[in-house]
Amino acid sequence: MRLRLPEERPTEPPTGYKIAHPVLSHDGTRAGFTGVSLGGALPYGVVADASCVYGLRHQAPHRRCDCGFHCVHDRSTAESLLCTAEHRAAVLLEVSVIGRYLRFERGFRYARQRIRVATVGPCTCGTVASALADAGWGRPGWRALAPSCAGCLRGRTSVSLASFARLAGEGLRVVAGSGAAGCGVAVADVVADGLGVPELAAEAALLQARLDWFQSQLARLGERGKGGEG
Ligand SMILES: [Zn+2]
Ligand SMILES: [Zn+2]
């Protein structure tokens, strides 16, 4: 006799946590995420369906496969994954687990998800991030982004947190966390989908930082021109 766990019929979709890298389409018109391990090659949007990463013709998640979206039950478990060197620039996602799921001790493997909140860690300099900037790697058609403060953008392709939320759509909230306490992400500031005064102020700060950078580059070129170095 094969023992089976009882089927769950939750009234509300369960909540889970995971980490992922934010990505921006090459033309800058769409935003999404890409996983940190299994399935990392396929960027997904705020609301997405899983398919078998091995290309097998079954519905994900399948019991005898490890395909499907993955998440953990505890926020702190997901946060701890951000401590490893290769995941420092990843963001923490709070997701609604929709559709079929398999429950495990530490989390779910499931068919469909809605990302509700993305918490962005600090810039590598330690300052709270105000933008997501080109991380220097990507997937075909997608550029990976990493948290950055206005001062560290230095002319890189970037979007403000509010712009990322708007491009990703579907009511995604993007939140800036501070990394002061170890590698945990304490919420410091909330950036909603719509543009309010704080978001516009953040956009202005980014534009100012970018303008300062361009002016410093222009000044350097000007000095070189005077020196006759070409
Ligand atoms: Zn599969
Ligand atoms: Zn910085």
Short mmCIF file of C-alpha atoms and ligand atoms in Angstrom, two decimals:
data_model
loop_
_atom_site.label_atom_id
_atom_site.label_comp_id
_atom_site.label_asym_id
_atom_site.label_seq_id
_atom_site.Cartn_x
_atom_site.Cartn_y
_atom_site.Cartn_z
CA MET A 1 0.00 0.00 0.00
CA ARG A 2 1.31 3.41 -0.91
CA LEU A 3 0.82 6.10 1.70
CA ARG A 4 -0.13 9.49 0.39
CA LEU A 5 -0.29 12.76 2.21
CA PRO A 6 -3.73 14.36 2.32
CA GLU A 7 -4.47 16.87 -0.42
CA GLU A 8 -4.52 20.46 0.73
CA ARG A 9 -7.19 22.88 -0.35
CA PRO A 10 -6.11 26.27 0.99
CA THR A 11 -8.60 29.13 0.78
CA GLU A 12 -5.79 31.56 0.01
CA PRO A 13 -2.64 30.84 -2.01
CA PRO A 14 0.27 30.01 0.35
CA THR A 15 3.10 32.52 0.64
CA GLY A 16 6.70 31.55 -0.01
CA TYR A 17 10.12 33.17 -0.31
CA LYS A 18 12.92 32.74 -2.80
CA ILE A 19 15.85 34.62 -4.27
CA ALA A 20 16.41 35.59 -7.90
CA HIS A 21 18.35 38.02 -10.06
CA PRO A 22 16.39 40.94 -11.54
CA VAL A 23 16.72 41.22 -15.32
CA LEU A 24 15.93 43.90 -17.89
CA SER A 25 15.14 43.11 -21.54
CA HIS A 26 17.80 44.29 -24.01
CA ASP A 27 15.51 47.04 -25.30
CA GLY A 28 14.74 48.19 -21.76
CA THR A 29 10.98 47.76 -22.06
CA ARG A 30 10.41 44.68 -19.90
CA ALA A 31 11.61 43.59 -16.48
CA GLY A 32 11.58 40.18 -14.83
CA PHE A 33 13.67 37.77 -12.83
CA THR A 34 15.91 34.79 -13.43
CA GLY A 35 16.49 31.97 -10.98
CA VAL A 36 19.77 31.44 -9.17
CA SER A 37 20.11 27.74 -9.95
CA LEU A 38 17.73 25.30 -11.59
CA GLY A 39 15.84 26.98 -14.42
CA GLY A 40 18.12 29.99 -14.22
CA ALA A 41 18.31 30.18 -17.99
CA LEU A 42 14.65 31.12 -18.35
CA PRO A 43 13.68 34.63 -17.18
CA TYR A 44 10.15 34.86 -15.81
CA GLY A 45 7.66 37.66 -15.26
CA VAL A 46 5.70 38.65 -12.16
CA VAL A 47 3.00 36.08 -12.94
CA ALA A 48 4.42 32.97 -14.54
CA ASP A 49 3.80 29.29 -15.19
CA ALA A 50 6.49 26.70 -14.66
CA SER A 51 7.44 24.26 -17.38
CA CYS A 52 9.71 21.26 -17.09
CA VAL A 53 13.30 22.55 -17.28
CA TYR A 54 14.35 19.23 -18.81
CA GLY A 55 11.85 19.63 -21.63
CA LEU A 56 9.90 16.56 -20.55
CA ARG A 57 6.27 16.42 -21.59
CA HIS A 58 4.68 16.54 -18.17
CA GLN A 59 3.11 19.25 -16.12
CA ALA A 60 5.53 20.95 -13.73
CA PRO A 61 5.88 20.15 -10.89
CA HIS A 62 6.07 16.41 -11.53
CA ARG A 63 6.53 14.01 -8.63
CA ARG A 64 9.39 12.12 -10.25
CA CYS A 65 11.21 15.19 -11.56
CA ASP A 66 12.58 18.25 -9.81
CA CYS A 67 11.00 20.78 -12.17
CA GLY A 68 8.57 23.57 -11.21
CA PHE A 69 9.12 26.79 -9.28
CA HIS A 70 10.77 26.40 -5.88
CA CYS A 71 10.38 28.47 -2.74
CA VAL A 72 10.86 28.11 1.01
CA HIS A 73 8.35 28.72 3.81
CA ASP A 74 10.56 31.01 5.90
CA ARG A 75 11.74 34.44 4.88
CA SER A 76 14.88 34.00 7.01
CA THR A 77 15.78 30.77 5.17
CA ALA A 78 15.62 32.62 1.84
CA GLU A 79 17.56 35.57 3.28
CA SER A 80 20.33 33.25 4.41
CA LEU A 81 20.84 32.21 0.76
CA LEU A 82 21.83 35.82 -0.01
CA CYS A 83 24.97 35.41 2.13
CA THR A 84 26.93 33.40 -0.44
CA ALA A 85 29.27 35.38 -2.68
CA GLU A 86 27.48 34.49 -5.91
CA HIS A 87 24.06 35.50 -4.52
CA ARG A 88 24.98 38.81 -2.90
CA ALA A 89 23.41 40.81 -5.74
CA ALA A 90 20.24 38.69 -5.89
CA VAL A 91 16.93 40.01 -4.54
CA LEU A 92 14.49 38.44 -2.09
CA LEU A 93 11.07 37.61 -3.55
CA GLU A 94 7.83 37.12 -1.66
CA VAL A 95 5.55 34.99 -3.82
CA SER A 96 2.03 33.64 -3.87
CA VAL A 97 2.05 29.95 -4.68
CA ILE A 98 -0.79 29.43 -7.17
CA GLY A 99 -1.98 26.23 -8.77
CA ARG A 100 -0.73 22.76 -7.97
CA TYR A 101 2.04 22.43 -5.46
CA LEU A 102 4.04 19.80 -3.63
CA ARG A 103 4.80 20.65 -0.02
CA PHE A 104 8.15 19.79 1.48
CA GLU A 105 9.58 20.27 4.94
CA ARG A 106 11.27 23.53 3.96
CA GLY A 107 9.16 24.78 1.09
CA PHE A 108 7.06 24.21 -2.01
CA ARG A 109 7.63 23.04 -5.57
CA TYR A 110 4.80 24.42 -7.65
CA ALA A 111 3.15 25.22 -10.98
CA ARG A 112 2.40 28.94 -11.00
CA GLN A 113 3.48 31.99 -9.05
CA ARG A 114 2.75 35.65 -8.53
CA ILE A 115 5.64 37.72 -7.19
CA ARG A 116 4.21 40.25 -4.76
CA VAL A 117 7.29 41.96 -3.29
CA ALA A 118 10.92 42.14 -4.37
CA THR A 119 13.31 43.34 -1.65
CA VAL A 120 16.51 44.80 -3.06
CA GLY A 121 19.65 44.63 -0.90
CA PRO A 122 22.21 47.42 -0.53
CA CYS A 123 24.72 48.66 -3.12
CA THR A 124 28.15 47.01 -2.87
CA CYS A 125 29.36 50.23 -1.14
CA GLY A 126 26.83 49.58 1.65
CA THR A 127 24.44 52.42 0.81
CA VAL A 128 20.71 51.64 0.46
CA ALA A 129 20.05 50.96 -3.24
CA SER A 130 18.02 53.43 -5.27
CA ALA A 131 18.44 51.67 -8.60
CA LEU A 132 19.08 48.35 -10.29
CA ALA A 133 22.08 48.63 -12.61
CA ASP A 134 23.78 46.45 -15.23
CA ALA A 135 25.49 43.62 -13.34
CA GLY A 136 27.84 42.78 -16.20
CA TRP A 137 26.27 39.46 -17.20
CA GLY A 138 22.97 38.22 -18.55
CA ARG A 139 20.96 35.72 -20.58
CA PRO A 140 20.25 35.99 -24.33
CA GLY A 141 18.07 39.10 -24.67
CA TRP A 142 18.23 39.92 -20.96
CA ARG A 143 20.71 41.93 -18.92
CA ALA A 144 21.11 40.99 -15.26
CA LEU A 145 20.81 43.85 -12.79
CA ALA A 146 22.35 44.42 -9.37
CA PRO A 147 21.45 46.87 -6.58
CA SER A 148 23.21 50.23 -6.84
CA CYS A 149 23.11 53.60 -5.11
CA ALA A 150 23.09 56.77 -7.23
CA GLY A 151 26.78 57.41 -6.53
CA CYS A 152 27.95 54.04 -7.87
CA LEU A 153 25.97 54.02 -11.16
CA ARG A 154 28.82 55.61 -13.17
CA GLY A 155 26.99 55.65 -16.49
CA ARG A 156 25.86 52.02 -16.38
CA THR A 157 22.46 51.08 -17.83
CA SER A 158 20.07 51.28 -14.89
CA VAL A 159 16.45 51.67 -13.80
CA SER A 160 15.14 53.13 -10.57
CA LEU A 161 13.31 50.73 -8.26
CA ALA A 162 10.00 52.38 -9.15
CA SER A 163 10.73 52.08 -12.89
CA PHE A 164 11.62 48.41 -12.46
CA ALA A 165 8.29 47.85 -10.68
CA ARG A 166 6.44 49.65 -13.46
CA LEU A 167 8.18 47.68 -16.24
CA ALA A 168 7.57 44.38 -14.43
CA GLY A 169 3.90 45.33 -13.97
CA GLU A 170 1.17 43.19 -12.36
CA GLY A 171 1.26 45.25 -9.15
CA LEU A 172 4.79 44.22 -8.14
CA ARG A 173 6.16 46.17 -5.17
CA VAL A 174 9.90 46.82 -5.10
CA VAL A 175 11.36 47.57 -1.69
CA ALA A 176 14.85 48.80 -0.79
CA GLY A 177 16.37 46.96 2.15
CA SER A 178 19.43 47.88 4.16
CA GLY A 179 22.12 45.28 4.63
CA ALA A 180 23.27 46.61 7.99
CA ALA A 181 22.38 43.48 9.95
CA GLY A 182 24.63 40.81 8.44
CA CYS A 183 23.21 39.85 5.11
CA GLY A 184 19.61 40.16 6.22
CA VAL A 185 17.48 42.70 4.47
CA ALA A 186 15.67 44.97 6.89
CA VAL A 187 13.10 47.02 5.06
CA ALA A 188 14.15 50.64 5.01
CA ASP A 189 11.99 52.27 2.41
CA VAL A 190 8.98 51.28 0.38
CA VAL A 191 8.68 52.06 -3.30
CA ALA A 192 5.20 51.50 -4.59
CA ASP A 193 4.14 50.78 -8.13
CA GLY A 194 2.85 54.28 -8.74
CA LEU A 195 5.02 57.40 -8.67
CA GLY A 196 4.61 59.49 -5.53
CA VAL A 197 6.84 62.20 -4.08
CA PRO A 198 9.47 59.77 -2.66
CA GLU A 199 9.71 57.94 -6.00
CA LEU A 200 10.04 61.17 -7.97
CA ALA A 201 12.69 62.40 -5.52
CA ALA A 202 14.57 59.12 -6.02
CA GLU A 203 14.31 59.52 -9.81
CA ALA A 204 15.63 63.08 -9.52
CA ALA A 205 18.59 61.90 -7.40
CA LEU A 206 19.44 59.28 -10.02
CA LEU A 207 19.23 61.81 -12.84
CA GLN A 208 21.44 64.21 -10.86
CA ALA A 209 24.01 61.46 -10.21
CA ARG A 210 24.02 60.57 -13.89
CA LEU A 211 24.36 64.23 -14.90
CA ASP A 212 27.29 64.66 -12.48
CA TRP A 213 28.94 61.62 -14.02
CA PHE A 214 28.48 62.89 -17.59
CA GLN A 215 29.80 66.30 -16.60
CA SER A 216 32.91 64.77 -15.02
CA GLN A 217 33.49 62.75 -18.21
CA LEU A 218 33.02 65.88 -20.35
CA ALA A 219 35.40 67.82 -18.14
CA ARG A 220 38.02 65.09 -18.52
CA LEU A 221 37.63 65.10 -22.30
CA GLY A 222 37.88 68.88 -22.29
CA GLU A 223 41.12 68.78 -20.32
CA ARG A 224 42.56 66.15 -22.64
CA GLY A 225 41.57 68.28 -25.64
CA LYS A 226 43.43 71.28 -24.16
CA GLY A 227 46.50 69.15 -23.49
CA GLY A 228 46.53 68.11 -27.16
CA GLU A 229 46.58 64.40 -26.32
CA GLY A 230 43.50 63.66 -28.43
ZN ZN B 1 10.04 17.83 -15.14
ZN ZN B 2 27.07 52.59 -3.90
#
